[in-house]
Amino acid sequence: MQLTGKVALLTGAGSGIGRAAAIMFAEEGARVAALGRTERKLQETVELCKGSGREVMPVAADVSQADQMQQAVAKVIERWGRLDIVFANAGILGVLAPIEEITPEEWDRTLAVNLRGTFLTVKYAVPHMRKQGGSIIITSSVNGTRQFSGPGHTAYSCSKAAQVAFAKMAALEFARDKIRVNVICPGWVATDVAESAERRHLERIRVPIEFPEGPWPLAGDQARPEQVARLVLFLASDASDHITGTEIWIDGGETLLRG
């Protein structure tokens, strides 16, 4: 049990990587606050965690809204009295389109969820983590950090690049309080995130790429959420207690082919 006695807050916990991490954290002994916007999906996550025998609490909130995130963290503290691990995982692809077609409102929405949401999650969690230290893990992406060929991904990639800068600044700022801050940069993962993205006229800006035997040299296929969750667990646990301010790519070698 790597997380026995720990309290963890995970955003974007209703599906994909967030759900896989919530299940894994509970199995490893943590009490889990699963945060997301859709109560039905959160309840599904809670049900999947029940076999662990640990306490799991659904928390409905929009990470881009300051009042909701402040109240969400307060609920965790009210119930368990501490916060040790934060997985700032919530994010959207937003609108994928040529730059001149992205509206200011569409741009703002992507940055609000992905970057502002990360900021708000960390901002309201840190005062409680200072009491004993802990670990913050942020979900960025290969897009904007090691890969720049995704057509129409400009807003998304900018938000993901900014998350890495935020993490490095936060890692130094929080180091004296024994709070570690690290970033995971997944490649293509088998989740439903892409289904919600709006796509417009990408064929106009797409640069053709031909792969020799598929885009994932190591795995042969896209990652499963559980594979990414194992990395999150490592960064949340004491096994990584001397790692901070670091981004780790987990993409099966995809971006070694496609940069």
GROMACS .gro file of C-alpha atoms in nm:
model
  259
    1MET     CA    1   0.000   0.000   0.000
    2GLN     CA    2   0.199   0.297  -0.130
    3LEU     CA    3  -0.055   0.565  -0.032
    4THR     CA    4  -0.184   0.444   0.304
    5GLY     CA    5  -0.305   0.735   0.516
    6LYS     CA    6  -0.292   0.983   0.229
    7VAL     CA    7  -0.577   1.199   0.101
    8ALA     CA    8  -0.584   1.263  -0.273
    9LEU     CA    9  -0.781   1.508  -0.487
   10LEU     CA   10  -0.808   1.416  -0.854
   11THR     CA   11  -0.968   1.641  -1.116
   12GLY     CA   12  -1.112   1.506  -1.438
   13ALA     CA   13  -1.186   1.188  -1.243
   14GLY     CA   14  -1.504   1.097  -1.429
   15SER     CA   15  -1.327   0.909  -1.706
   16GLY     CA   16  -0.999   0.822  -1.873
   17ILE     CA   17  -0.670   0.883  -1.694
   18GLY     CA   18  -0.839   1.050  -1.397
   19ARG     CA   19  -1.070   0.755  -1.337
   20ALA     CA   20  -0.787   0.503  -1.377
   21ALA     CA   21  -0.574   0.699  -1.130
   22ALA     CA   22  -0.861   0.725  -0.880
   23ILE     CA   23  -0.908   0.348  -0.884
   24MET     CA   24  -0.535   0.288  -0.849
   25PHE     CA   25  -0.497   0.542  -0.567
   26ALA     CA   26  -0.782   0.380  -0.373
   27GLU     CA   27  -0.631   0.035  -0.423
   28GLU     CA   28  -0.304   0.170  -0.284
   29GLY     CA   29  -0.466   0.292   0.036
   30ALA     CA   30  -0.556   0.657  -0.030
   31ARG     CA   31  -0.881   0.830   0.054
   32VAL     CA   32  -0.991   0.977  -0.277
   33ALA     CA   33  -1.185   1.289  -0.372
   34ALA     CA   34  -1.291   1.238  -0.734
   35LEU     CA   35  -1.371   1.575  -0.893
   36GLY     CA   36  -1.544   1.638  -1.222
   37ARG     CA   37  -1.834   1.820  -1.385
   38THR     CA   38  -2.069   1.527  -1.444
   39GLU     CA   39  -2.216   1.366  -1.133
   40ARG     CA   40  -2.319   1.050  -1.317
   41LYS     CA   41  -1.965   0.982  -1.434
   42LEU     CA   42  -1.823   1.059  -1.092
   43GLN     CA   43  -2.060   0.812  -0.932
   44GLU     CA   44  -1.943   0.548  -1.180
   45THR     CA   45  -1.586   0.616  -1.069
   46VAL     CA   46  -1.686   0.586  -0.704
   47GLU     CA   47  -1.854   0.251  -0.773
   48LEU     CA   48  -1.541   0.121  -0.947
   49CYS     CA   49  -1.332   0.221  -0.645
   50LYS     CA   50  -1.555   0.046  -0.391
   51GLY     CA   51  -1.371  -0.284  -0.415
   52SER     CA   52  -1.068  -0.123  -0.253
   53GLY     CA   53  -1.255  -0.069   0.073
   54ARG     CA   54  -1.129   0.291   0.087
   55GLU     CA   55  -1.333   0.606   0.125
   56VAL     CA   56  -1.406   0.774  -0.208
   57MET     CA   57  -1.598   1.100  -0.233
   58PRO     CA   58  -1.745   1.247  -0.554
   59VAL     CA   59  -1.703   1.624  -0.585
   60ALA     CA   60  -1.890   1.803  -0.864
   61ALA     CA   61  -1.715   2.123  -0.975
   62ASP     CA   62  -1.592   2.314  -1.280
   63VAL     CA   63  -1.215   2.361  -1.248
   64SER     CA   64  -1.230   2.694  -1.433
   65GLN     CA   65  -1.455   2.851  -1.166
   66ALA     CA   66  -1.274   2.990  -0.861
   67ASP     CA   67  -1.565   2.970  -0.618
   68GLN     CA   68  -1.642   2.611  -0.711
   69MET     CA   69  -1.282   2.499  -0.669
   70GLN     CA   70  -1.243   2.677  -0.337
   71GLN     CA   71  -1.558   2.504  -0.212
   72ALA     CA   72  -1.444   2.169  -0.352
   73VAL     CA   73  -1.117   2.177  -0.161
   74ALA     CA   74  -1.301   2.291   0.150
   75LYS     CA   75  -1.524   1.981   0.127
   76VAL     CA   76  -1.219   1.756   0.119
   77ILE     CA   77  -1.067   1.925   0.423
   78GLU     CA   78  -1.396   1.922   0.610
   79ARG     CA   79  -1.430   1.547   0.560
   80TRP     CA   80  -1.072   1.428   0.604
   81GLY     CA   81  -0.881   1.717   0.759
   82ARG     CA   82  -0.581   1.703   0.528
   83LEU     CA   83  -0.468   1.692   0.167
   84ASP     CA   84  -0.152   1.513   0.055
   85ILE     CA   85  -0.183   1.451  -0.318
   86VAL     CA   86  -0.331   1.661  -0.598
   87PHE     CA   87  -0.367   1.527  -0.951
   88ALA     CA   88  -0.459   1.829  -1.168
   89ASN     CA   89  -0.577   1.626  -1.462
   90ALA     CA   90  -0.892   1.796  -1.595
   91GLY     CA   91  -0.863   1.924  -1.951
   92ILE     CA   92  -1.028   1.964  -2.289
   93LEU     CA   93  -0.907   1.961  -2.647
   94GLY     CA   94  -1.139   2.249  -2.721
   95VAL     CA   95  -1.184   2.362  -3.079
   96LEU     CA   96  -0.932   2.233  -3.332
   97ALA     CA   97  -0.919   2.476  -3.623
   98PRO     CA   98  -0.687   2.707  -3.819
   99ILE     CA   99  -0.573   3.003  -3.609
  100GLU     CA  100  -0.774   3.258  -3.806
  101GLU     CA  101  -1.093   3.056  -3.751
  102ILE     CA  102  -1.062   3.016  -3.373
  103THR     CA  103  -1.283   3.270  -3.202
  104PRO     CA  104  -1.156   3.459  -2.897
  105GLU     CA  105  -1.425   3.286  -2.691
  106GLU     CA  106  -1.309   2.942  -2.806
  107TRP     CA  107  -0.949   3.029  -2.728
  108ASP     CA  108  -1.044   3.156  -2.382
  109ARG     CA  109  -1.246   2.843  -2.302
  110THR     CA  110  -0.954   2.609  -2.374
  111LEU     CA  111  -0.714   2.818  -2.167
  112ALA     CA  112  -0.971   2.856  -1.889
  113VAL     CA  113  -1.015   2.483  -1.837
  114ASN     CA  114  -0.660   2.365  -1.904
  115LEU     CA  115  -0.445   2.643  -1.758
  116ARG     CA  116  -0.670   2.845  -1.526
  117GLY     CA  117  -0.815   2.517  -1.399
  118THR     CA  118  -0.468   2.393  -1.308
  119PHE     CA  119  -0.388   2.721  -1.136
  120LEU     CA  120  -0.711   2.722  -0.933
  121THR     CA  121  -0.671   2.358  -0.832
  122VAL     CA  122  -0.320   2.419  -0.702
  123LYS     CA  123  -0.398   2.760  -0.552
  124TYR     CA  124  -0.669   2.632  -0.321
  125ALA     CA  125  -0.499   2.301  -0.239
  126VAL     CA  126  -0.153   2.427  -0.143
  127PRO     CA  127  -0.240   2.602   0.186
  128HIS     CA  128  -0.357   2.265   0.321
  129MET     CA  129  -0.064   2.071   0.175
  130ARG     CA  130   0.190   2.301   0.343
  131LYS     CA  131   0.108   2.143   0.679
  132GLN     CA  132   0.276   1.812   0.595
  133GLY     CA  133   0.406   1.834   0.237
  134GLY     CA  134   0.288   1.625  -0.052
  135SER     CA  135   0.284   1.574  -0.426
  136ILE     CA  136   0.116   1.764  -0.710
  137ILE     CA  137   0.095   1.601  -1.052
  138ILE     CA  138  -0.024   1.798  -1.355
  139THR     CA  139  -0.144   1.643  -1.680
  140SER     CA  140   0.010   1.827  -1.973
  141SER     CA  141   0.063   1.661  -2.313
  142VAL     CA  142   0.319   1.583  -2.578
  143ASN     CA  143   0.141   1.860  -2.771
  144GLY     CA  144   0.309   2.191  -2.697
  145THR     CA  145   0.603   2.027  -2.521
  146ARG     CA  146   0.762   1.785  -2.767
  147GLN     CA  147   0.520   1.773  -3.058
  148PHE     CA  148   0.395   2.062  -3.270
  149SER     CA  149   0.243   1.891  -3.571
  150GLY     CA  150  -0.115   1.847  -3.452
  151PRO     CA  151  -0.330   2.042  -3.697
  152GLY     CA  152  -0.550   2.299  -3.529
  153HIS     CA  153  -0.411   2.231  -3.182
  154THR     CA  154  -0.281   2.585  -3.124
  155ALA     CA  155  -0.491   2.680  -2.821
  156TYR     CA  156  -0.458   2.335  -2.670
  157SER     CA  157  -0.081   2.321  -2.722
  158CYS     CA  158  -0.029   2.668  -2.577
  159SER     CA  159  -0.223   2.569  -2.265
  160LYS     CA  160  -0.018   2.251  -2.228
  161ALA     CA  161   0.315   2.430  -2.272
  162ALA     CA  162   0.210   2.685  -2.011
  163GLN     CA  163   0.126   2.408  -1.763
  164VAL     CA  164   0.489   2.294  -1.773
  165ALA     CA  165   0.613   2.647  -1.700
  166PHE     CA  166   0.361   2.676  -1.418
  167ALA     CA  167   0.478   2.347  -1.266
  168LYS     CA  168   0.844   2.449  -1.270
  169MET     CA  169   0.767   2.781  -1.103
  170ALA     CA  170   0.548   2.610  -0.845
  171ALA     CA  171   0.805   2.337  -0.777
  172LEU     CA  172   1.063   2.592  -0.668
  173GLU     CA  173   0.813   2.803  -0.476
  174PHE     CA  174   0.678   2.507  -0.277
  175ALA     CA  175   1.004   2.315  -0.229
  176ARG     CA  176   1.067   2.443   0.125
  177ASP     CA  177   0.730   2.308   0.226
  178LYS     CA  178   0.822   1.963   0.092
  179ILE     CA  179   0.560   1.983  -0.181
  180ARG     CA  180   0.676   1.828  -0.506
  181VAL     CA  181   0.530   1.938  -0.842
  182ASN     CA  182   0.573   1.729  -1.154
  183VAL     CA  183   0.414   1.700  -1.496
  184ILE     CA  184   0.312   1.403  -1.707
  185CYS     CA  185   0.300   1.448  -2.085
  186PRO     CA  186   0.095   1.165  -2.237
  187GLY     CA  187   0.074   1.096  -2.606
  188TRP     CA  188  -0.243   0.960  -2.759
  189VAL     CA  189  -0.438   0.774  -2.490
  190ALA     CA  190  -0.749   0.563  -2.534
  191THR     CA  191  -0.994   0.802  -2.364
  192ASP     CA  192  -1.310   0.989  -2.468
  193VAL     CA  193  -1.148   1.336  -2.454
  194ALA     CA  194  -1.111   1.358  -2.831
  195GLU     CA  195  -1.480   1.287  -2.885
  196SER     CA  196  -1.582   1.622  -2.737
  197ALA     CA  197  -1.349   1.828  -2.956
  198GLU     CA  198  -1.492   2.033  -3.241
  199ARG     CA  199  -1.292   2.012  -3.563
  200ARG     CA  200  -1.308   2.263  -3.848
  201HIS     CA  201  -1.121   2.270  -4.181
  202LEU     CA  202  -0.816   2.081  -4.054
  203GLU     CA  203  -0.746   1.945  -4.400
  204ARG     CA  204  -0.632   2.295  -4.502
  205ILE     CA  205  -0.345   2.299  -4.253
  206ARG     CA  206  -0.261   1.931  -4.206
  207VAL     CA  207   0.096   1.831  -4.291
  208PRO     CA  208   0.099   1.468  -4.416
  209ILE     CA  209   0.303   1.229  -4.203
  210GLU     CA  210   0.386   0.874  -4.306
  211PHE     CA  211   0.490   0.630  -4.036
  212PRO     CA  212   0.697   0.319  -4.115
  213GLU     CA  213   0.491   0.076  -3.901
  214GLY     CA  214   0.251   0.287  -3.697
  215PRO     CA  215   0.304   0.590  -3.473
  216TRP     CA  216   0.378   0.400  -3.148
  217PRO     CA  217   0.715   0.227  -3.186
  218LEU     CA  218   0.725   0.079  -2.833
  219ALA     CA  219   0.369  -0.022  -2.756
  220GLY     CA  220   0.239  -0.082  -3.107
  221ASP     CA  221  -0.079   0.098  -3.009
  222GLN     CA  222  -0.198   0.401  -2.816
  223ALA     CA  223  -0.163   0.400  -2.438
  224ARG     CA  224  -0.428   0.271  -2.203
  225PRO     CA  225  -0.536   0.498  -1.915
  226GLU     CA  226  -0.402   0.242  -1.668
  227GLN     CA  227  -0.052   0.272  -1.812
  228VAL     CA  228  -0.053   0.648  -1.755
  229ALA     CA  229  -0.207   0.603  -1.409
  230ARG     CA  230   0.091   0.392  -1.304
  231LEU     CA  231   0.318   0.688  -1.376
  232VAL     CA  232   0.087   0.915  -1.176
  233LEU     CA  233   0.099   0.669  -0.885
  234PHE     CA  234   0.479   0.671  -0.892
  235LEU     CA  235   0.489   1.052  -0.878
  236ALA     CA  236   0.230   1.058  -0.601
  237SER     CA  237   0.416   0.806  -0.386
  238ASP     CA  238   0.728   0.837  -0.173
  239ALA     CA  239   0.915   0.636  -0.437
  240SER     CA  240   0.962   0.968  -0.623
  241ASP     CA  241   1.040   1.180  -0.316
  242HIS     CA  242   1.344   1.347  -0.476
  243ILE     CA  243   1.177   1.435  -0.807
  244THR     CA  244   1.023   1.779  -0.860
  245GLY     CA  245   0.992   2.034  -1.138
  246THR     CA  246   1.017   1.759  -1.396
  247GLU     CA  247   0.809   1.670  -1.700
  248ILE     CA  248   0.789   1.305  -1.804
  249TRP     CA  249   0.669   1.198  -2.147
  250ILE     CA  250   0.471   0.877  -2.176
  251ASP     CA  251   0.391   0.814  -2.540
  252GLY     CA  252   0.545   0.481  -2.644
  253GLY     CA  253   0.807   0.670  -2.846
  254GLU     CA  254   0.546   0.839  -3.066
  255THR     CA  255   0.707   1.183  -3.056
  256LEU     CA  256   1.045   1.037  -3.151
  257LEU     CA  257   0.882   0.987  -3.491
  258ARG     CA  258   0.655   1.289  -3.492
  259GLY     CA  259   0.799   1.608  -3.348
   0.00000   0.00000   0.00000
